[in-house]
mmCIF file with all atom_site columns, C-alpha atoms in Angstrom:
data_model
loop_
_atom_site.group_PDB
_atom_site.id
_atom_site.type_symbol
_atom_site.label_atom_id
_atom_site.label_alt_id
_atom_site.label_comp_id
_atom_site.label_asym_id
_atom_site.label_entity_id
_atom_site.label_seq_id
_atom_site.pdbx_PDB_ins_code
_atom_site.Cartn_x
_atom_site.Cartn_y
_atom_site.Cartn_z
_atom_site.occupancy
_atom_site.B_iso_or_equiv
_atom_site.pdbx_formal_charge
_atom_site.auth_seq_id
_atom_site.auth_comp_id
_atom_site.auth_asym_id
_atom_site.auth_atom_id
_atom_site.pdbx_PDB_model_num
ATOM 1   C CA . MET A 1 1   ? 0.000   0.000  0.000  1.00 84.00 ? 1   MET A CA 1
ATOM 2   C CA . ALA A 1 2   ? 1.126   3.529  -0.732 1.00 91.00 ? 2   ALA A CA 1
ATOM 3   C CA . PRO A 1 3   ? 2.255   5.595  2.278  1.00 96.00 ? 3   PRO A CA 1
ATOM 4   C CA . LEU A 1 4   ? -0.344  7.952  3.689  1.00 96.00 ? 4   LEU A CA 1
ATOM 5   C CA . LYS A 1 5   ? -0.051  11.729 3.668  1.00 96.00 ? 5   LYS A CA 1
ATOM 6   C CA . LEU A 1 6   ? -1.033  12.819 7.148  1.00 96.00 ? 6   LEU A CA 1
ATOM 7   C CA . ASP A 1 7   ? -2.354  16.172 5.920  1.00 95.00 ? 7   ASP A CA 1
ATOM 8   C CA . SER A 1 8   ? -4.846  14.527 3.593  1.00 94.00 ? 8   SER A CA 1
ATOM 9   C CA . VAL A 1 9   ? -8.348  13.291 4.382  1.00 93.00 ? 9   VAL A CA 1
ATOM 10  C CA . GLU A 1 10  ? -7.373  10.236 2.324  1.00 88.00 ? 10  GLU A CA 1
ATOM 11  C CA . SER A 1 11  ? -5.426  9.087  5.394  1.00 89.00 ? 11  SER A CA 1
ATOM 12  C CA . LEU A 1 12  ? -8.733  8.674  7.250  1.00 91.00 ? 12  LEU A CA 1
ATOM 13  C CA . PRO A 1 13  ? -10.341 5.220  7.136  1.00 93.00 ? 13  PRO A CA 1
ATOM 14  C CA . SER A 1 14  ? -13.904 5.434  5.853  1.00 94.00 ? 14  SER A CA 1
ATOM 15  C CA . PRO A 1 15  ? -15.548 4.286  9.127  1.00 95.00 ? 15  PRO A CA 1
ATOM 16  C CA . LEU A 1 16  ? -13.722 6.988  11.113 1.00 94.00 ? 16  LEU A CA 1
ATOM 17  C CA . ARG A 1 17  ? -14.540 9.632  8.525  1.00 94.00 ? 17  ARG A CA 1
ATOM 18  C CA . ALA A 1 18  ? -18.190 8.669  8.839  1.00 96.00 ? 18  ALA A CA 1
ATOM 19  C CA . GLN A 1 19  ? -17.997 9.065  12.616 1.00 96.00 ? 19  GLN A CA 1
ATOM 20  C CA . MET A 1 20  ? -16.389 12.481 12.199 1.00 95.00 ? 20  MET A CA 1
ATOM 21  C CA . LEU A 1 21  ? -19.140 13.576 9.854  1.00 96.00 ? 21  LEU A CA 1
ATOM 22  C CA . GLU A 1 22  ? -21.597 12.680 12.595 1.00 97.00 ? 22  GLU A CA 1
ATOM 23  C CA . ARG A 1 23  ? -19.752 15.256 14.760 1.00 96.00 ? 23  ARG A CA 1
ATOM 24  C CA . ARG A 1 24  ? -19.776 17.888 12.018 1.00 97.00 ? 24  ARG A CA 1
ATOM 25  C CA . ALA A 1 25  ? -21.353 20.473 14.318 1.00 98.00 ? 25  ALA A CA 1
ATOM 26  C CA . VAL A 1 26  ? -18.447 20.131 16.733 1.00 98.00 ? 26  VAL A CA 1
ATOM 27  C CA . PHE A 1 27  ? -15.935 20.816 13.943 1.00 97.00 ? 27  PHE A CA 1
ATOM 28  C CA . GLU A 1 28  ? -18.003 23.743 12.710 1.00 97.00 ? 28  GLU A CA 1
ATOM 29  C CA . ALA A 1 29  ? -18.155 25.379 16.128 1.00 97.00 ? 29  ALA A CA 1
ATOM 30  C CA . SER A 1 30  ? -14.482 26.390 16.392 1.00 97.00 ? 30  SER A CA 1
ATOM 31  C CA . ARG A 1 31  ? -11.484 26.944 14.146 1.00 97.00 ? 31  ARG A CA 1
ATOM 32  C CA . TRP A 1 32  ? -9.232  25.549 16.895 1.00 97.00 ? 32  TRP A CA 1
ATOM 33  C CA . LEU A 1 33  ? -8.667  21.795 16.925 1.00 96.00 ? 33  LEU A CA 1
ATOM 34  C CA . ASP A 1 34  ? -7.968  21.938 20.669 1.00 96.00 ? 34  ASP A CA 1
ATOM 35  C CA . ASP A 1 35  ? -11.569 23.040 21.172 1.00 97.00 ? 35  ASP A CA 1
ATOM 36  C CA . VAL A 1 36  ? -12.865 20.279 18.899 1.00 97.00 ? 36  VAL A CA 1
ATOM 37  C CA . LEU A 1 37  ? -10.885 17.695 20.875 1.00 97.00 ? 37  LEU A CA 1
ATOM 38  C CA . LYS A 1 38  ? -12.746 18.568 24.044 1.00 97.00 ? 38  LYS A CA 1
ATOM 39  C CA . ASP A 1 39  ? -15.619 16.545 22.644 1.00 98.00 ? 39  ASP A CA 1
ATOM 40  C CA . PRO A 1 40  ? -15.469 12.992 24.121 1.00 97.00 ? 40  PRO A CA 1
ATOM 41  C CA . LYS A 1 41  ? -16.536 11.351 20.872 1.00 97.00 ? 41  LYS A CA 1
ATOM 42  C CA . VAL A 1 42  ? -13.822 13.168 18.899 1.00 97.00 ? 42  VAL A CA 1
ATOM 43  C CA . GLN A 1 43  ? -11.303 12.120 21.544 1.00 97.00 ? 43  GLN A CA 1
ATOM 44  C CA . MET A 1 44  ? -12.236 8.488  20.940 1.00 97.00 ? 44  MET A CA 1
ATOM 45  C CA . ILE A 1 45  ? -11.894 8.985  17.186 1.00 97.00 ? 45  ILE A CA 1
ATOM 46  C CA . GLU A 1 46  ? -8.434  10.479 17.680 1.00 96.00 ? 46  GLU A CA 1
ATOM 47  C CA . LEU A 1 47  ? -7.281  7.492  19.742 1.00 97.00 ? 47  LEU A CA 1
ATOM 48  C CA . GLU A 1 48  ? -8.541  5.018  17.154 1.00 97.00 ? 48  GLU A CA 1
ATOM 49  C CA . LEU A 1 49  ? -7.021  7.019  14.300 1.00 96.00 ? 49  LEU A CA 1
ATOM 50  C CA . GLU A 1 50  ? -3.673  7.273  16.114 1.00 96.00 ? 50  GLU A CA 1
ATOM 51  C CA . ALA A 1 51  ? -3.568  3.500  16.583 1.00 97.00 ? 51  ALA A CA 1
ATOM 52  C CA . TYR A 1 52  ? -4.374  2.971  12.898 1.00 97.00 ? 52  TYR A CA 1
ATOM 53  C CA . LEU A 1 53  ? -1.697  5.390  11.638 1.00 97.00 ? 53  LEU A CA 1
ATOM 54  C CA . ARG A 1 54  ? 0.926   3.679  13.781 1.00 97.00 ? 54  ARG A CA 1
ATOM 55  C CA . THR A 1 55  ? 0.369   0.534  11.692 1.00 97.00 ? 55  THR A CA 1
ATOM 56  C CA . ARG A 1 56  ? 0.896   2.292  8.349  1.00 97.00 ? 56  ARG A CA 1
ATOM 57  C CA . GLN A 1 57  ? 3.687   3.849  6.347  1.00 97.00 ? 57  GLN A CA 1
ATOM 58  C CA . VAL A 1 58  ? 3.353   7.628  6.247  1.00 97.00 ? 58  VAL A CA 1
ATOM 59  C CA . VAL A 1 59  ? 5.025   10.347 4.198  1.00 98.00 ? 59  VAL A CA 1
ATOM 60  C CA . GLY A 1 60  ? 7.745   12.371 5.891  1.00 98.00 ? 60  GLY A CA 1
ATOM 61  C CA . TYR A 1 61  ? 9.544   15.419 4.484  1.00 98.00 ? 61  TYR A CA 1
ATOM 62  C CA . HIS A 1 62  ? 13.244  15.890 5.305  1.00 97.00 ? 62  HIS A CA 1
ATOM 63  C CA . CYS A 1 63  ? 14.561  19.405 4.629  1.00 96.00 ? 63  CYS A CA 1
ATOM 64  C CA . THR A 1 64  ? 18.230  19.635 3.683  1.00 96.00 ? 64  THR A CA 1
ATOM 65  C CA . ARG A 1 65  ? 20.750  20.424 0.955  1.00 95.00 ? 65  ARG A CA 1
ATOM 66  C CA . GLU A 1 66  ? 21.697  17.714 -1.521 1.00 95.00 ? 66  GLU A CA 1
ATOM 67  C CA . PRO A 1 67  ? 25.462  17.443 -2.127 1.00 91.00 ? 67  PRO A CA 1
ATOM 68  C CA . GLU A 1 68  ? 24.931  16.471 -5.770 1.00 92.00 ? 68  GLU A CA 1
ATOM 69  C CA . PRO A 1 69  ? 21.959  15.509 -7.975 1.00 94.00 ? 69  PRO A CA 1
ATOM 70  C CA . GLY A 1 70  ? 20.696  12.005 -7.271 1.00 96.00 ? 70  GLY A CA 1
ATOM 71  C CA . TYR A 1 71  ? 22.623  11.643 -3.998 1.00 96.00 ? 71  TYR A CA 1
ATOM 72  C CA . PHE A 1 72  ? 19.642  10.791 -1.790 1.00 97.00 ? 72  PHE A CA 1
ATOM 73  C CA . LYS A 1 73  ? 18.097  8.452  -4.350 1.00 97.00 ? 73  LYS A CA 1
ATOM 74  C CA . ARG A 1 74  ? 21.372  6.516  -4.309 1.00 97.00 ? 74  ARG A CA 1
ATOM 75  C CA . HIS A 1 75  ? 22.194  6.677  -0.613 1.00 96.00 ? 75  HIS A CA 1
ATOM 76  C CA . GLY A 1 76  ? 18.920  7.302  1.243  1.00 97.00 ? 76  GLY A CA 1
ATOM 77  C CA . LEU A 1 77  ? 19.011  9.246  4.503  1.00 97.00 ? 77  LEU A CA 1
ATOM 78  C CA . ARG A 1 78  ? 21.359  8.139  7.252  1.00 94.00 ? 78  ARG A CA 1
ATOM 79  C CA . ALA A 1 79  ? 20.660  8.572  10.927 1.00 94.00 ? 79  ALA A CA 1
ATOM 80  C CA . LEU A 1 80  ? 22.918  11.202 12.413 1.00 92.00 ? 80  LEU A CA 1
ATOM 81  C CA . SER A 1 81  ? 26.226  10.143 13.879 1.00 92.00 ? 81  SER A CA 1
ATOM 82  C CA . LEU A 1 82  ? 27.898  13.439 14.713 1.00 91.00 ? 82  LEU A CA 1
ATOM 83  C CA . GLN A 1 83  ? 31.483  12.279 14.374 1.00 91.00 ? 83  GLN A CA 1
ATOM 84  C CA . GLU A 1 84  ? 30.863  10.309 11.184 1.00 93.00 ? 84  GLU A CA 1
ATOM 85  C CA . HIS A 1 85  ? 28.819  13.096 9.600  1.00 94.00 ? 85  HIS A CA 1
ATOM 86  C CA . GLN A 1 86  ? 31.330  15.800 10.441 1.00 95.00 ? 86  GLN A CA 1
ATOM 87  C CA . ALA A 1 87  ? 34.241  13.649 9.209  1.00 95.00 ? 87  ALA A CA 1
ATOM 88  C CA . TRP A 1 88  ? 32.304  12.965 5.975  1.00 94.00 ? 88  TRP A CA 1
ATOM 89  C CA . PHE A 1 89  ? 31.606  16.673 5.556  1.00 95.00 ? 89  PHE A CA 1
ATOM 90  C CA . LEU A 1 90  ? 35.277  17.649 5.843  1.00 95.00 ? 90  LEU A CA 1
ATOM 91  C CA . ALA A 1 91  ? 36.413  14.773 3.619  1.00 95.00 ? 91  ALA A CA 1
ATOM 92  C CA . THR A 1 92  ? 33.868  15.695 0.946  1.00 94.00 ? 92  THR A CA 1
ATOM 93  C CA . HIS A 1 93  ? 33.697  19.468 1.184  1.00 95.00 ? 93  HIS A CA 1
ATOM 94  C CA . GLY A 1 94  ? 36.770  20.468 3.174  1.00 95.00 ? 94  GLY A CA 1
ATOM 95  C CA . HIS A 1 95  ? 38.505  21.781 0.036  1.00 95.00 ? 95  HIS A CA 1
ATOM 96  C CA . HIS A 1 96  ? 36.124  24.768 0.080  1.00 95.00 ? 96  HIS A CA 1
ATOM 97  C CA . PHE A 1 97  ? 37.759  26.042 3.275  1.00 96.00 ? 97  PHE A CA 1
ATOM 98  C CA . THR A 1 98  ? 41.196  27.335 4.190  1.00 96.00 ? 98  THR A CA 1
ATOM 99  C CA . SER A 1 99  ? 43.228  25.455 6.802  1.00 96.00 ? 99  SER A CA 1
ATOM 100 C CA . GLU A 1 100 ? 42.439  28.252 9.279  1.00 96.00 ? 100 GLU A CA 1
ATOM 101 C CA . GLU A 1 101 ? 38.718  27.939 8.562  1.00 96.00 ? 101 GLU A CA 1
ATOM 102 C CA . ARG A 1 102 ? 38.842  24.165 8.987  1.00 96.00 ? 102 ARG A CA 1
ATOM 103 C CA . GLU A 1 103 ? 40.474  24.635 12.362 1.00 96.00 ? 103 GLU A CA 1
ATOM 104 C CA . LYS A 1 104 ? 37.742  27.102 13.378 1.00 95.00 ? 104 LYS A CA 1
ATOM 105 C CA . ILE A 1 105 ? 35.067  24.656 12.245 1.00 96.00 ? 105 ILE A CA 1
ATOM 106 C CA . GLU A 1 106 ? 36.461  21.720 14.209 1.00 96.00 ? 106 GLU A CA 1
ATOM 107 C CA . THR A 1 107 ? 37.029  23.830 17.313 1.00 95.00 ? 107 THR A CA 1
ATOM 108 C CA . ALA A 1 108 ? 33.463  25.172 17.174 1.00 94.00 ? 108 ALA A CA 1
ATOM 109 C CA . TRP A 1 109 ? 32.084  21.641 16.802 1.00 95.00 ? 109 TRP A CA 1
ATOM 110 C CA . ASP A 1 110 ? 34.098  20.346 19.752 1.00 94.00 ? 110 ASP A CA 1
ATOM 111 C CA . HIS A 1 111 ? 32.925  23.171 22.027 1.00 93.00 ? 111 HIS A CA 1
ATOM 112 C CA . TYR A 1 112 ? 29.260  23.107 21.006 1.00 93.00 ? 112 TYR A CA 1
ATOM 113 C CA . PHE A 1 113 ? 28.418  19.437 20.647 1.00 92.00 ? 113 PHE A CA 1
ATOM 114 C CA . VAL A 1 114 ? 28.606  18.123 24.192 1.00 91.00 ? 114 VAL A CA 1
ATOM 115 C CA . GLY A 1 115 ? 26.059  16.681 26.619 1.00 91.00 ? 115 GLY A CA 1
ATOM 116 C CA . GLN A 1 116 ? 22.451  17.302 25.630 1.00 89.00 ? 116 GLN A CA 1
ATOM 117 C CA . GLN A 1 117 ? 23.438  18.796 22.263 1.00 88.00 ? 117 GLN A CA 1
ATOM 118 C CA . VAL A 1 118 ? 24.697  15.330 21.341 1.00 87.00 ? 118 VAL A CA 1
ATOM 119 C CA . LYS A 1 119 ? 21.973  13.265 23.047 1.00 86.00 ? 119 LYS A CA 1
ATOM 120 C CA . ALA A 1 120 ? 19.185  15.209 21.330 1.00 84.00 ? 120 ALA A CA 1
ATOM 121 C CA . ARG A 1 121 ? 20.548  14.442 17.856 1.00 88.00 ? 121 ARG A CA 1
ATOM 122 C CA . GLN A 1 122 ? 22.572  11.229 17.884 1.00 90.00 ? 122 GLN A CA 1
ATOM 123 C CA . GLY A 1 123 ? 21.124  8.348  15.912 1.00 93.00 ? 123 GLY A CA 1
ATOM 124 C CA . THR A 1 124 ? 18.024  10.221 14.754 1.00 94.00 ? 124 THR A CA 1
ATOM 125 C CA . LEU A 1 125 ? 16.390  11.650 11.635 1.00 95.00 ? 125 LEU A CA 1
ATOM 126 C CA . TRP A 1 126 ? 13.856  14.479 11.758 1.00 95.00 ? 126 TRP A CA 1
ATOM 127 C CA . PHE A 1 127 ? 10.921  14.915 9.394  1.00 97.00 ? 127 PHE A CA 1
ATOM 128 C CA . CYS A 1 128 ? 8.194   17.422 8.766  1.00 96.00 ? 128 CYS A CA 1
ATOM 129 C CA . LEU A 1 129 ? 4.972   15.415 8.765  1.00 97.00 ? 129 LEU A CA 1
ATOM 130 C CA . THR A 1 130 ? 2.928   17.807 6.637  1.00 96.00 ? 130 THR A CA 1
ATOM 131 C CA . ALA A 1 131 ? 3.735   19.805 3.507  1.00 95.00 ? 131 ALA A CA 1
ATOM 132 C CA . GLU A 1 132 ? 2.701   22.952 5.384  1.00 94.00 ? 132 GLU A CA 1
ATOM 133 C CA . THR A 1 133 ? 5.392   22.401 8.025  1.00 95.00 ? 133 THR A CA 1
ATOM 134 C CA . VAL A 1 134 ? 8.081   22.384 5.315  1.00 95.00 ? 134 VAL A CA 1
ATOM 135 C CA . CYS A 1 135 ? 7.546   26.152 5.137  1.00 91.00 ? 135 CYS A CA 1
ATOM 136 C CA . ASP A 1 136 ? 7.776   26.716 8.902  1.00 90.00 ? 136 ASP A CA 1
ATOM 137 C CA . GLY A 1 137 ? 11.183  27.566 10.391 1.00 88.00 ? 137 GLY A CA 1
ATOM 138 C CA . THR A 1 138 ? 13.214  25.427 7.990  1.00 91.00 ? 138 THR A CA 1
ATOM 139 C CA . ASP A 1 139 ? 15.147  28.242 6.279  1.00 91.00 ? 139 ASP A CA 1
ATOM 140 C CA . ALA A 1 140 ? 18.559  27.387 7.752  1.00 91.00 ? 140 ALA A CA 1
ATOM 141 C CA . LEU A 1 141 ? 18.230  23.713 6.757  1.00 93.00 ? 141 LEU A CA 1
ATOM 142 C CA . PHE A 1 142 ? 17.792  24.742 3.131  1.00 94.00 ? 142 PHE A CA 1
ATOM 143 C CA . LYS A 1 143 ? 20.363  27.531 3.177  1.00 92.00 ? 143 LYS A CA 1
ATOM 144 C CA . TYR A 1 144 ? 23.409  25.970 4.843  1.00 92.00 ? 144 TYR A CA 1
ATOM 145 C CA . ASN A 1 145 ? 24.927  22.668 3.800  1.00 92.00 ? 145 ASN A CA 1
ATOM 146 C CA . GLY A 1 146 ? 25.449  19.894 6.326  1.00 91.00 ? 146 GLY A CA 1
ATOM 147 C CA . GLY A 1 147 ? 22.465  20.468 8.600  1.00 90.00 ? 147 GLY A CA 1
ATOM 148 C CA . GLU A 1 148 ? 22.626  21.578 12.223 1.00 91.00 ? 148 GLU A CA 1
ATOM 149 C CA . ALA A 1 149 ? 25.436  19.117 12.928 1.00 92.00 ? 149 ALA A CA 1
ATOM 150 C CA . VAL A 1 150 ? 27.623  21.335 10.745 1.00 94.00 ? 150 VAL A CA 1
ATOM 151 C CA . HIS A 1 151 ? 26.315  24.898 10.743 1.00 93.00 ? 151 HIS A CA 1
ATOM 152 C CA . LYS A 1 152 ? 24.756  25.323 14.187 1.00 92.00 ? 152 LYS A CA 1
ATOM 153 C CA . PRO A 1 153 ? 27.948  26.374 16.054 1.00 92.00 ? 153 PRO A CA 1
ATOM 154 C CA . LEU A 1 154 ? 29.287  28.529 13.184 1.00 92.00 ? 154 LEU A CA 1
ATOM 155 C CA . ARG A 1 155 ? 26.919  31.485 13.294 1.00 86.00 ? 155 ARG A CA 1
ATOM 156 C CA . ASP A 1 156 ? 29.722  33.850 14.322 1.00 88.00 ? 156 ASP A CA 1
ATOM 157 C CA . GLU A 1 157 ? 31.834  32.916 11.282 1.00 90.00 ? 157 GLU A CA 1
ATOM 158 C CA . PRO A 1 158 ? 30.222  34.801 8.345  1.00 91.00 ? 158 PRO A CA 1
ATOM 159 C CA . GLU A 1 159 ? 32.869  33.800 5.787  1.00 93.00 ? 159 GLU A CA 1
ATOM 160 C CA . ILE A 1 160 ? 32.333  30.122 6.580  1.00 94.00 ? 160 ILE A CA 1
ATOM 161 C CA . PHE A 1 161 ? 28.559  30.575 6.529  1.00 91.00 ? 161 PHE A CA 1
ATOM 162 C CA . VAL A 1 162 ? 28.714  32.086 3.038  1.00 92.00 ? 162 VAL A CA 1
ATOM 163 C CA . LYS A 1 163 ? 30.648  29.074 1.775  1.00 94.00 ? 163 LYS A CA 1
ATOM 164 C CA . LEU A 1 164 ? 28.090  26.700 3.295  1.00 94.00 ? 164 LEU A CA 1
ATOM 165 C CA . THR A 1 165 ? 25.417  28.326 1.108  1.00 92.00 ? 165 THR A CA 1
ATOM 166 C CA . SER A 1 166 ? 27.384  27.498 -2.044 1.00 93.00 ? 166 SER A CA 1
ATOM 167 C CA . ILE A 1 167 ? 27.596  23.729 -1.499 1.00 93.00 ? 167 ILE A CA 1
ATOM 168 C CA . GLY A 1 168 ? 24.801  21.605 -2.984 1.00 94.00 ? 168 GLY A CA 1
ATOM 169 C CA . ARG A 1 169 ? 21.202  22.618 -3.564 1.00 95.00 ? 169 ARG A CA 1
ATOM 170 C CA . PRO A 1 170 ? 18.161  22.926 -1.280 1.00 95.00 ? 170 PRO A CA 1
ATOM 171 C CA . VAL A 1 171 ? 15.793  19.952 -1.475 1.00 97.00 ? 171 VAL A CA 1
ATOM 172 C CA . VAL A 1 172 ? 12.907  18.277 0.289  1.00 97.00 ? 172 VAL A CA 1
ATOM 173 C CA . VAL A 1 173 ? 13.417  14.522 0.514  1.00 98.00 ? 173 VAL A CA 1
ATOM 174 C CA . GLU A 1 174 ? 10.014  12.852 0.543  1.00 98.00 ? 174 GLU A CA 1
ATOM 175 C CA . ALA A 1 175 ? 10.264  9.455  2.236  1.00 98.00 ? 175 ALA A CA 1
ATOM 176 C CA . SER A 1 176 ? 8.117   6.557  3.375  1.00 98.00 ? 176 SER A CA 1
ATOM 177 C CA . VAL A 1 177 ? 8.378   6.293  7.165  1.00 98.00 ? 177 VAL A CA 1
ATOM 178 C CA . ALA A 1 178 ? 6.873   3.623  9.418  1.00 97.00 ? 178 ALA A CA 1
ATOM 179 C CA . GLY A 1 179 ? 4.294   5.265  11.666 1.00 97.00 ? 179 GLY A CA 1
ATOM 180 C CA . ARG A 1 180 ? 5.324   3.008  14.541 1.00 97.00 ? 180 ARG A CA 1
ATOM 181 C CA . ASP A 1 181 ? 8.887   4.375  14.357 1.00 97.00 ? 181 ASP A CA 1
ATOM 182 C CA . ILE A 1 182 ? 7.948   8.027  14.820 1.00 97.00 ? 182 ILE A CA 1
ATOM 183 C CA . GLY A 1 183 ? 8.532   9.231  18.380 1.00 92.00 ? 183 GLY A CA 1
ATOM 184 C CA . PRO A 1 184 ? 5.524   8.669  20.661 1.00 84.00 ? 184 PRO A CA 1
ATOM 185 C CA . HIS A 1 185 ? 5.446   12.356 21.657 1.00 87.00 ? 185 HIS A CA 1
ATOM 186 C CA . GLN A 1 186 ? 4.140   13.177 18.170 1.00 91.00 ? 186 GLN A CA 1
ATOM 187 C CA . ARG A 1 187 ? 0.394   12.594 17.746 1.00 94.00 ? 187 ARG A CA 1
ATOM 188 C CA . LEU A 1 188 ? 0.044   11.456 14.143 1.00 96.00 ? 188 LEU A CA 1
ATOM 189 C CA . ALA A 1 189 ? -3.735  11.826 14.190 1.00 96.00 ? 189 ALA A CA 1
ATOM 190 C CA . LEU A 1 190 ? -3.649  15.616 14.607 1.00 96.00 ? 190 LEU A CA 1
ATOM 191 C CA . PRO A 1 191 ? -2.643  16.514 11.020 1.00 96.00 ? 191 PRO A CA 1
ATOM 192 C CA . ALA A 1 192 ? -5.281  14.152 9.638  1.00 95.00 ? 192 ALA A CA 1
ATOM 193 C CA . LEU A 1 193 ? -7.940  15.612 11.919 1.00 96.00 ? 193 LEU A CA 1
ATOM 194 C CA . THR A 1 194 ? -6.870  19.099 10.830 1.00 96.00 ? 194 THR A CA 1
ATOM 195 C CA . ALA A 1 195 ? -7.227  18.075 7.173  1.00 96.00 ? 195 ALA A CA 1
ATOM 196 C CA . PHE A 1 196 ? -10.771 16.936 7.876  1.00 97.00 ? 196 PHE A CA 1
ATOM 197 C CA . HIS A 1 197 ? -11.475 20.074 9.916  1.00 97.00 ? 197 HIS A CA 1
ATOM 198 C CA . ARG A 1 198 ? -10.502 22.188 6.904  1.00 96.00 ? 198 ARG A CA 1
ATOM 199 C CA . THR A 1 199 ? -13.079 20.438 4.745  1.00 96.00 ? 199 THR A CA 1
ATOM 200 C CA . ILE A 1 200 ? -15.664 21.755 7.217  1.00 96.00 ? 200 ILE A CA 1
ATOM 201 C CA . ARG A 1 201 ? -14.280 25.271 7.618  1.00 96.00 ? 201 ARG A CA 1
ATOM 202 C CA . SER A 1 202 ? -11.450 26.735 5.563  1.00 94.00 ? 202 SER A CA 1
ATOM 203 C CA . ASP A 1 203 ? -10.083 28.822 8.444  1.00 96.00 ? 203 ASP A CA 1
ATOM 204 C CA . ALA A 1 204 ? -9.386  25.800 10.650 1.00 96.00 ? 204 ALA A CA 1
ATOM 205 C CA . ASN A 1 205 ? -6.127  26.348 12.484 1.00 93.00 ? 205 ASN A CA 1
ATOM 206 C CA . GLY A 1 206 ? -3.122  24.247 11.539 1.00 86.00 ? 206 GLY A CA 1
ATOM 207 C CA . GLN A 1 207 ? -0.001  23.705 13.597 1.00 82.00 ? 207 GLN A CA 1
ATOM 208 C CA . PRO A 1 208 ? 3.547   22.621 12.735 1.00 84.00 ? 208 PRO A CA 1
ATOM 209 C CA . SER A 1 209 ? 3.853   18.853 12.770 1.00 93.00 ? 209 SER A CA 1
ATOM 210 C CA . GLU A 1 210 ? 7.219   17.135 12.936 1.00 94.00 ? 210 GLU A CA 1
ATOM 211 C CA . GLY A 1 211 ? 8.663   13.945 14.331 1.00 94.00 ? 211 GLY A CA 1
ATOM 212 C CA . ARG A 1 212 ? 11.830  11.951 14.550 1.00 94.00 ? 212 ARG A CA 1
ATOM 213 C CA . ILE A 1 213 ? 12.812  8.349  14.049 1.00 96.00 ? 213 ILE A CA 1
ATOM 214 C CA . VAL A 1 214 ? 15.761  6.419  15.427 1.00 94.00 ? 214 VAL A CA 1
ATOM 215 C CA . GLY A 1 215 ? 17.433  4.879  12.407 1.00 94.00 ? 215 GLY A CA 1
ATOM 216 C CA . SER A 1 216 ? 18.032  5.499  8.720  1.00 95.00 ? 216 SER A CA 1
ATOM 217 C CA . ILE A 1 217 ? 15.958  5.584  5.529  1.00 97.00 ? 217 ILE A CA 1
ATOM 218 C CA . THR A 1 218 ? 17.003  3.225  2.743  1.00 97.00 ? 218 THR A CA 1
ATOM 219 C CA . PRO A 1 219 ? 17.224  4.436  -0.875 1.00 98.00 ? 219 PRO A CA 1
ATOM 220 C CA . GLY A 1 220 ? 14.136  2.361  -1.676 1.00 97.00 ? 220 GLY A CA 1
ATOM 221 C CA . ALA A 1 221 ? 12.095  4.349  0.852  1.00 98.00 ? 221 ALA A CA 1
ATOM 222 C CA . VAL A 1 222 ? 12.935  7.681  -0.817 1.00 98.00 ? 222 VAL A CA 1
ATOM 223 C CA . LEU A 1 223 ? 9.797   8.568  -2.760 1.00 98.00 ? 223 LEU A CA 1
ATOM 224 C CA . ALA A 1 224 ? 10.960  11.816 -4.356 1.00 97.00 ? 224 ALA A CA 1
ATOM 225 C CA . VAL A 1 225 ? 13.497  14.617 -4.070 1.00 98.00 ? 225 VAL A CA 1
ATOM 226 C CA . ARG A 1 226 ? 11.797  17.947 -4.684 1.00 96.00 ? 226 ARG A CA 1
ATOM 227 C CA . SER A 1 227 ? 12.664  21.612 -4.831 1.00 95.00 ? 227 SER A CA 1
ATOM 228 C CA . PRO A 1 228 ? 11.339  23.699 -1.907 1.00 95.00 ? 228 PRO A CA 1
ATOM 229 C CA . ILE A 1 229 ? 9.723   25.874 -4.578 1.00 94.00 ? 229 ILE A CA 1
ATOM 230 C CA . GLN A 1 230 ? 7.159   23.101 -5.033 1.00 93.00 ? 230 GLN A CA 1
ATOM 231 C CA . PHE A 1 231 ? 6.132   23.676 -1.404 1.00 89.00 ? 231 PHE A CA 1
ATOM 232 C CA . GLY A 1 232 ? 5.683   27.417 -1.855 1.00 86.00 ? 232 GLY A CA 1
ATOM 233 C CA . LEU A 1 233 ? 9.148   28.569 -0.756 1.00 83.00 ? 233 LEU A CA 1
ATOM 234 C CA . SER A 1 234 ? 10.757  30.959 -3.204 1.00 76.00 ? 234 SER A CA 1
ATOM 235 C CA . ASP A 1 235 ? 13.655  32.532 -1.262 1.00 68.00 ? 235 ASP A CA 1
ATOM 236 C CA . VAL A 1 236 ? 15.878  29.518 -0.506 1.00 68.00 ? 236 VAL A CA 1
#
């Protein structure tokens, strides 16, 4: 079966959609999903929908810069290992930097990535779970090569930052992700409920939806590699 897009009503099983239609008045009463979820029946629908989505493959959007055309289709997306990723970055792109700049980069990495800064990232991959979220606070991921594991500690080095913008091209990697693998803190049902809510009233409030997995994405699970322009971003 094709992976489900969480921001589409097509991700809703027909029986649950029928139950939601029975609560149409509740969805009509407020543009805020938090208000809608105060209804006990809608709460039950959310729980059932969440359980269902955890059994399915869903579409995730990874925002990054592609080192060269076709890279992610060939290699997939690897879970972050800070040391391996940083070593790969310098081995692949280190020729863009002077020896002094390379020393600054490595020193900044060593000072910044300690303790929680490592624990929060190591072994994980982050995804936007709706197309709308791709446009929300992702500018730096598109602009600077290497992701946060490279650029985060280098904000005070403008010459290095400029070079990071010249490596690769901004892309959105669309991938098939197992719902069960997405961190339990992320409620997968909310984007789908929002999609339904918007069929009832166009001003229904959306909210950024993202999640992380522990592990990598194989090349076969990469569905597409798209330009951010296709998601409405024009200044990346």
